[in-house]
Amino acid sequence: MENPFKFGTVVEGKYFTDRADERVFLAQILDSPNHAVLISPRRFGKSSLVKEVLNSQNREVISVNLQAVTSVHKLAEVLYRQFFSRRPLDKAKHYLSKLRIAPTLSYNPLTDSPEFSLLSSADKKVVLEDVFGVLEKAGEKKRLIVVLDEFPEILQIEKGLDKMLRSIMQEQKNINYILMGSQEDMMKKIFLRKKSPFYHFGSIIHLDRIPAPEFKQYIEQRLPREGQNKGLADEIVSFTSCHPYYTQQLAFQVWFELQQGEEVTSAVSTAVEHIVHAHDFDYSRLWESMNRTNRIVLLKLATSATPPMENPELPSSTIYSALKRLVSAGILIKNGKYVYDDPFFKLWVKSII
């Protein structure tokens, strides 16, 4: 029997959980000439939500994770590669002939796909205008959807890239943009600060934790021993605080433990123990990489609901800086208060106290 819970990769179809309101809202944005800005912590299901909605759109999608982009020219090359890999060579020639700065086209037999390169000396703004002009032209009959994941990376890729992109994108009519990011402070800085080029560029969707009633119902319907497992779903979401990724992970392990004959009363605790043990090496390595201040903050948060803003060993400004670093690294989440992103790591930290 197949385990009905999935985590670690994009979740869609029968594995997708809830997000009914977000799905409807995102679909409505894509059915209009507007753009979407999707904000949530890492592993909250942004990519899964977008994939689920896009599956129903029947439209061409170009998707780029900006963490893998190192320059303006690389961004253009990635966009060209995705766009032309779906078109016959004669069609590619038609589009390429219209460009002011044409990329060099070659074929990569290892990936069975075209490769594009641009001279690093080529004018950056012209390069961007050309590639986004190609996408705009292709969307004349049916609007394209362009997904740019980890959008705050534009501030690191090239100084002034945000201004260049906005000047191009604001004039386009044949593309819906979905701009995603997991660094909430940076996303707010880009889209909610009046001086930012992307101020109010699109409709903002904040992706929060899945509500407990919906998540529990989803789990109960999929765990074995129906009729006996009601309490298990409560235990699972209580431990994970409804974090989408870790809830699926724990439910997956609980399902396995039950299939192995584990008693219902101990299935969750056994599953948690196995997951923490399986990640012991990773957690140890992460802990060893941290400085003393980060460790003090995490040790305190493992046993208290509030951060140690007053500590005889450290000034509050130092602790605040550590909290910001830990949020930026994805170890903590700031959601009204600072909490661990990974509940299994929190348990591991408590175990070493």
Short mmCIF file of C-alpha atoms in Angstrom, two decimals:
data_model
loop_
_atom_site.label_atom_id
_atom_site.label_comp_id
_atom_site.label_asym_id
_atom_site.label_seq_id
_atom_site.Cartn_x
_atom_site.Cartn_y
_atom_site.Cartn_z
CA MET A 1 0.00 0.00 0.00
CA GLU A 2 1.29 3.44 -0.93
CA ASN A 3 2.00 5.95 1.80
CA PRO A 4 -0.53 8.78 1.17
CA PHE A 5 1.65 11.57 2.59
CA LYS A 6 4.29 13.42 0.59
CA PHE A 7 6.94 15.96 1.59
CA GLY A 8 10.26 17.31 0.36
CA THR A 9 9.13 17.99 -3.21
CA VAL A 10 6.31 19.90 -4.87
CA VAL A 11 2.98 18.49 -3.70
CA GLU A 12 0.05 18.39 -6.09
CA GLY A 13 -3.08 16.45 -6.94
CA LYS A 14 -4.19 13.99 -4.26
CA TYR A 15 -1.29 14.98 -2.01
CA PHE A 16 -2.24 18.67 -1.96
CA THR A 17 -3.96 19.93 1.20
CA ASP A 18 -6.51 22.71 1.63
CA ARG A 19 -5.45 26.24 0.48
CA ALA A 20 -8.90 26.62 -1.08
CA ASP A 21 -9.11 30.40 -0.62
CA GLU A 22 -5.55 30.98 -1.83
CA ARG A 23 -6.13 28.79 -4.89
CA VAL A 24 -9.24 30.73 -5.87
CA PHE A 25 -7.57 34.11 -5.32
CA LEU A 26 -4.42 33.22 -7.27
CA ALA A 27 -6.50 31.83 -10.15
CA GLN A 28 -8.54 35.05 -10.25
CA ILE A 29 -5.36 37.12 -10.44
CA LEU A 30 -4.10 35.02 -13.36
CA ASP A 31 -7.45 35.41 -15.11
CA SER A 32 -6.92 39.18 -15.03
CA PRO A 33 -4.09 41.36 -16.40
CA ASN A 34 -2.61 41.64 -12.90
CA HIS A 35 0.30 40.07 -11.03
CA ALA A 36 0.67 38.04 -7.81
CA VAL A 37 3.19 38.45 -5.00
CA LEU A 38 3.40 35.31 -2.86
CA ILE A 39 5.05 35.52 0.57
CA SER A 40 5.61 32.76 3.10
CA PRO A 41 8.40 31.11 5.10
CA ARG A 42 10.34 28.28 3.48
CA ARG A 43 8.58 24.94 3.11
CA PHE A 44 5.11 26.43 3.61
CA GLY A 45 4.01 25.21 0.18
CA LYS A 46 4.38 28.24 -2.12
CA SER A 47 5.62 26.13 -5.04
CA SER A 48 2.94 23.51 -4.46
CA LEU A 49 0.17 26.11 -4.41
CA VAL A 50 1.44 27.72 -7.61
CA LYS A 51 1.85 24.34 -9.33
CA GLU A 52 -1.67 23.29 -8.33
CA VAL A 53 -3.17 26.48 -9.80
CA LEU A 54 -1.02 26.43 -12.93
CA ASN A 55 -2.10 22.87 -13.69
CA SER A 56 -5.60 24.21 -14.33
CA GLN A 57 -4.54 27.20 -16.45
CA ASN A 58 -3.65 25.56 -19.78
CA ARG A 59 -1.13 28.32 -20.47
CA GLU A 60 2.60 28.47 -21.11
CA VAL A 61 4.66 28.94 -17.97
CA ILE A 62 8.24 30.15 -17.66
CA SER A 63 9.67 29.55 -14.18
CA VAL A 64 13.04 30.66 -12.78
CA ASN A 65 14.52 30.30 -9.30
CA LEU A 66 16.62 33.43 -8.96
CA GLN A 67 18.90 31.76 -6.41
CA ALA A 68 20.50 29.98 -9.37
CA VAL A 69 21.07 33.24 -11.29
CA THR A 70 24.36 35.10 -10.89
CA SER A 71 24.09 37.97 -13.37
CA VAL A 72 21.74 39.83 -15.72
CA HIS A 73 23.16 37.87 -18.64
CA LYS A 74 22.55 34.54 -16.87
CA LEU A 75 18.95 35.54 -16.17
CA ALA A 76 18.43 36.26 -19.87
CA GLU A 77 20.08 32.97 -20.83
CA VAL A 78 17.86 30.96 -18.50
CA LEU A 79 14.73 32.65 -19.84
CA TYR A 80 15.84 32.08 -23.45
CA ARG A 81 16.59 28.43 -22.77
CA GLN A 82 13.20 27.74 -21.23
CA PHE A 83 11.33 29.62 -23.91
CA PHE A 84 13.09 28.16 -26.96
CA SER A 85 13.36 24.59 -25.64
CA ARG A 86 9.62 24.25 -26.33
CA ARG A 87 9.76 25.56 -29.89
CA PRO A 88 11.04 24.13 -33.19
CA LEU A 89 14.25 25.57 -34.61
CA ASP A 90 12.53 27.49 -37.41
CA LYS A 91 10.31 29.24 -34.86
CA ALA A 92 13.35 30.04 -32.73
CA LYS A 93 15.07 31.66 -35.70
CA HIS A 94 12.03 33.88 -36.23
CA TYR A 95 12.23 35.25 -32.68
CA LEU A 96 16.02 35.49 -32.62
CA SER A 97 16.06 37.54 -35.82
CA LYS A 98 14.17 40.33 -34.05
CA LEU A 99 16.74 40.79 -31.28
CA ARG A 100 19.22 43.64 -31.06
CA ILE A 101 21.67 41.45 -29.13
CA ALA A 102 21.24 37.86 -30.29
CA PRO A 103 22.55 35.09 -28.01
CA THR A 104 24.79 32.33 -29.27
CA LEU A 105 22.73 29.18 -29.72
CA SER A 106 24.17 25.68 -29.29
CA TYR A 107 22.87 22.20 -28.56
CA ASN A 108 23.76 20.30 -25.38
CA PRO A 109 23.55 16.52 -26.04
CA LEU A 110 23.76 15.73 -22.33
CA THR A 111 20.57 17.62 -21.52
CA ASP A 112 19.03 17.26 -24.99
CA SER A 113 18.20 20.96 -24.94
CA PRO A 114 19.42 24.22 -26.49
CA GLU A 115 21.97 26.35 -24.66
CA PHE A 116 22.20 30.12 -24.91
CA SER A 117 25.08 32.42 -24.05
CA LEU A 118 25.51 36.18 -24.21
CA LEU A 119 28.67 38.22 -24.31
CA SER A 120 29.33 39.65 -20.85
CA SER A 121 30.06 42.99 -22.50
CA ALA A 122 26.55 43.22 -23.99
CA ASP A 123 24.44 46.11 -22.70
CA LYS A 124 22.48 44.77 -19.72
CA LYS A 125 19.33 46.81 -20.21
CA VAL A 126 19.13 45.92 -23.91
CA VAL A 127 19.64 42.24 -23.05
CA LEU A 128 16.74 42.38 -20.58
CA GLU A 129 14.49 44.35 -22.92
CA ASP A 130 15.14 41.82 -25.69
CA VAL A 131 14.38 38.68 -23.69
CA PHE A 132 11.30 40.10 -21.97
CA GLY A 133 10.21 41.48 -25.34
CA VAL A 134 10.30 37.93 -26.73
CA LEU A 135 8.09 36.72 -23.87
CA GLU A 136 5.70 39.64 -24.33
CA LYS A 137 5.40 38.93 -28.07
CA ALA A 138 4.72 35.25 -27.43
CA GLY A 139 1.86 36.12 -25.08
CA GLU A 140 -0.16 38.10 -27.61
CA LYS A 141 -2.68 35.30 -28.27
CA LYS A 142 -2.73 33.91 -24.73
CA ARG A 143 -0.95 35.58 -21.83
CA LEU A 144 2.21 33.86 -20.62
CA ILE A 145 2.79 33.21 -16.93
CA VAL A 146 6.27 34.00 -15.64
CA VAL A 147 7.19 32.74 -12.16
CA LEU A 148 10.23 34.28 -10.46
CA ASP A 149 11.01 32.42 -7.25
CA GLU A 150 13.10 33.89 -4.41
CA PHE A 151 12.54 37.30 -5.94
CA PRO A 152 14.62 39.27 -3.37
CA GLU A 153 17.69 37.80 -5.04
CA ILE A 154 17.39 40.58 -7.66
CA LEU A 155 18.93 42.89 -5.06
CA GLN A 156 22.02 40.65 -4.91
CA ILE A 157 22.38 39.68 -8.57
CA GLU A 158 23.11 43.18 -9.88
CA LYS A 159 22.83 46.67 -8.46
CA GLY A 160 19.89 48.46 -10.08
CA LEU A 161 18.36 45.25 -11.47
CA ASP A 162 15.10 45.97 -9.63
CA LYS A 163 14.79 49.32 -11.43
CA MET A 164 15.61 47.78 -14.81
CA LEU A 165 13.08 44.99 -14.38
CA ARG A 166 10.30 47.28 -13.18
CA SER A 167 10.80 49.69 -16.09
CA ILE A 168 10.32 46.77 -18.49
CA MET A 169 7.63 44.77 -16.70
CA GLN A 170 5.33 47.71 -15.99
CA GLU A 171 4.84 48.28 -19.72
CA GLN A 172 3.91 44.68 -20.53
CA LYS A 173 0.35 43.55 -21.18
CA ASN A 174 0.72 39.92 -22.24
CA ILE A 175 2.34 38.39 -19.16
CA ASN A 176 1.11 37.53 -15.68
CA TYR A 177 3.94 37.54 -13.16
CA ILE A 178 4.05 35.46 -9.98
CA LEU A 179 6.83 36.82 -7.76
CA MET A 180 7.62 34.59 -4.79
CA GLY A 181 9.84 34.90 -1.74
CA SER A 182 10.46 33.36 1.67
CA GLN A 183 12.30 36.29 3.27
CA GLU A 184 9.28 38.19 4.55
CA ASP A 185 11.17 41.33 5.60
CA MET A 186 12.84 41.60 2.18
CA MET A 187 9.59 40.95 0.30
CA LYS A 188 7.85 43.68 2.28
CA LYS A 189 10.76 46.01 1.60
CA ILE A 190 10.45 45.38 -2.13
CA PHE A 191 6.66 45.50 -2.49
CA LEU A 192 5.40 47.66 0.37
CA ARG A 193 8.04 50.38 0.70
CA LYS A 194 7.02 53.47 -1.27
CA LYS A 195 10.51 54.19 -2.56
CA SER A 196 10.92 50.67 -3.97
CA PRO A 197 10.57 50.27 -7.77
CA PHE A 198 8.17 47.35 -7.18
CA TYR A 199 5.94 49.19 -4.70
CA HIS A 200 2.40 47.77 -5.06
CA PHE A 201 3.36 45.87 -8.22
CA GLY A 202 0.88 43.04 -7.60
CA SER A 203 -1.71 41.54 -5.26
CA ILE A 204 -0.01 40.14 -2.16
CA ILE A 205 -0.85 36.66 -0.89
CA HIS A 206 0.51 35.76 2.55
CA LEU A 207 0.70 31.98 2.87
CA ASP A 208 0.24 30.97 6.49
CA ARG A 209 0.03 27.60 8.22
CA ILE A 210 -2.85 25.36 7.17
CA PRO A 211 -5.73 25.64 9.70
CA ALA A 212 -5.71 22.78 12.21
CA PRO A 213 -9.29 21.51 11.54
CA GLU A 214 -8.63 21.09 7.81
CA PHE A 215 -5.22 19.53 8.36
CA LYS A 216 -6.54 17.08 10.96
CA GLN A 217 -9.36 15.99 8.68
CA TYR A 218 -6.87 15.45 5.85
CA ILE A 219 -4.66 13.30 8.10
CA GLU A 220 -7.50 11.29 9.65
CA GLN A 221 -8.83 10.30 6.24
CA ARG A 222 -5.45 8.93 5.16
CA LEU A 223 -4.09 7.19 8.23
CA PRO A 224 -4.73 3.43 8.55
CA ARG A 225 -6.97 1.97 11.26
CA GLU A 226 -9.83 4.34 10.50
CA GLY A 227 -11.96 4.98 13.55
CA GLN A 228 -9.00 4.49 15.89
CA ASN A 229 -6.74 7.26 14.66
CA LYS A 230 -8.65 10.42 15.55
CA GLY A 231 -6.31 11.28 18.39
CA LEU A 232 -3.27 10.76 16.20
CA ALA A 233 -4.10 13.70 13.96
CA ASP A 234 -4.42 15.93 17.04
CA GLU A 235 -1.00 14.78 18.26
CA ILE A 236 0.61 15.34 14.87
CA VAL A 237 -0.61 18.92 14.32
CA SER A 238 0.06 19.77 17.97
CA PHE A 239 3.71 18.76 17.60
CA THR A 240 4.24 20.49 14.25
CA SER A 241 1.99 23.51 14.93
CA CYS A 242 0.46 22.85 11.48
CA HIS A 243 3.69 23.59 9.61
CA PRO A 244 2.83 22.14 6.16
CA TYR A 245 6.16 20.43 5.47
CA TYR A 246 6.79 18.92 8.91
CA THR A 247 3.17 17.88 9.33
CA GLN A 248 3.34 15.87 6.11
CA GLN A 249 6.70 14.43 7.18
CA LEU A 250 5.43 13.34 10.59
CA ALA A 251 2.18 11.96 9.15
CA PHE A 252 4.25 9.98 6.64
CA GLN A 253 6.32 8.44 9.46
CA VAL A 254 3.27 7.76 11.65
CA TRP A 255 1.57 5.97 8.74
CA PHE A 256 4.71 3.82 8.36
CA GLU A 257 4.87 3.02 12.09
CA LEU A 258 1.23 1.90 12.10
CA GLN A 259 1.85 -0.30 9.07
CA GLN A 260 4.75 -1.86 10.98
CA GLY A 261 2.41 -2.78 13.83
CA GLU A 262 3.12 0.09 16.22
CA GLU A 263 0.41 0.72 18.81
CA VAL A 264 -1.80 3.74 18.16
CA THR A 265 -1.00 5.19 21.59
CA SER A 266 2.74 5.36 20.85
CA ALA A 267 2.82 5.83 17.07
CA VAL A 268 3.47 9.60 17.13
CA SER A 269 6.17 9.52 19.80
CA THR A 270 7.91 6.64 18.03
CA ALA A 271 7.72 8.46 14.69
CA VAL A 272 9.15 11.67 16.22
CA GLU A 273 11.98 9.72 17.82
CA HIS A 274 12.87 8.05 14.51
CA ILE A 275 12.87 11.35 12.59
CA VAL A 276 15.05 13.13 15.17
CA HIS A 277 17.47 10.18 15.20
CA ALA A 278 17.60 10.09 11.39
CA HIS A 279 18.65 13.76 11.33
CA ASP A 280 21.03 13.63 14.29
CA PHE A 281 24.13 14.09 12.11
CA ASP A 282 22.64 17.06 10.21
CA TYR A 283 21.49 18.72 13.42
CA SER A 284 24.88 18.20 15.05
CA ARG A 285 26.68 19.71 12.08
CA LEU A 286 24.28 22.68 12.05
CA TRP A 287 24.80 23.24 15.77
CA GLU A 288 28.58 23.07 15.45
CA SER A 289 28.48 25.75 12.73
CA MET A 290 26.73 28.25 15.00
CA ASN A 291 28.37 30.93 17.10
CA ARG A 292 27.86 31.27 20.84
CA THR A 293 25.15 33.94 20.57
CA ASN A 294 23.00 31.87 18.22
CA ARG A 295 23.30 28.90 20.55
CA ILE A 296 22.23 30.94 23.59
CA VAL A 297 19.14 32.19 21.73
CA LEU A 298 18.16 28.75 20.43
CA LEU A 299 18.67 27.06 23.79
CA LYS A 300 16.40 29.62 25.43
CA LEU A 301 13.72 29.33 22.71
CA ALA A 302 13.77 25.53 22.99
CA THR A 303 12.38 25.78 26.52
CA SER A 304 10.53 29.12 26.45
CA ALA A 305 7.94 30.78 24.25
CA THR A 306 9.79 34.10 24.29
CA PRO A 307 13.32 34.99 23.15
CA PRO A 308 15.93 35.87 25.80
CA MET A 309 15.96 39.62 25.18
CA GLU A 310 17.35 40.12 28.68
CA ASN A 311 20.37 37.94 29.36
CA PRO A 312 23.21 38.58 31.80
CA GLU A 313 25.69 37.24 29.26
CA LEU A 314 24.68 39.34 26.24
CA PRO A 315 23.25 42.82 25.49
CA SER A 316 19.76 42.90 23.99
CA SER A 317 21.08 44.43 20.73
CA THR A 318 23.33 41.39 20.22
CA ILE A 319 20.45 39.00 20.86
CA TYR A 320 18.21 40.92 18.46
CA SER A 321 20.87 40.69 15.75
CA ALA A 322 21.13 36.94 16.35
CA LEU A 323 17.36 36.55 16.00
CA LYS A 324 17.46 38.38 12.67
CA ARG A 325 20.29 36.14 11.44
CA LEU A 326 18.46 33.00 12.49
CA VAL A 327 15.30 34.13 10.71
CA SER A 328 17.28 34.97 7.57
CA ALA A 329 18.88 31.51 7.70
CA GLY A 330 15.44 29.88 7.96
CA ILE A 331 16.10 28.35 11.39
CA LEU A 332 13.54 30.58 13.09
CA ILE A 333 10.28 32.01 11.83
CA LYS A 334 8.93 35.35 12.98
CA ASN A 335 5.17 34.98 13.11
CA GLY A 336 4.09 37.42 15.78
CA LYS A 337 6.84 35.82 17.85
CA TYR A 338 10.05 33.95 17.13
CA VAL A 339 9.59 30.18 16.81
CA TYR A 340 11.59 27.26 15.44
CA ASP A 341 10.92 26.46 11.81
CA ASP A 342 11.80 22.77 12.39
CA PRO A 343 10.06 21.25 15.44
CA PHE A 344 12.33 18.19 15.26
CA PHE A 345 15.42 20.38 15.52
CA LYS A 346 13.83 22.13 18.50
CA LEU A 347 13.38 18.75 20.20
CA TRP A 348 17.00 17.86 19.38
CA VAL A 349 18.21 21.10 20.96
CA LYS A 350 16.13 20.42 24.10
CA SER A 351 17.74 16.98 24.33
CA ILE A 352 21.25 18.45 24.65
CA ILE A 353 20.38 20.84 27.47
#
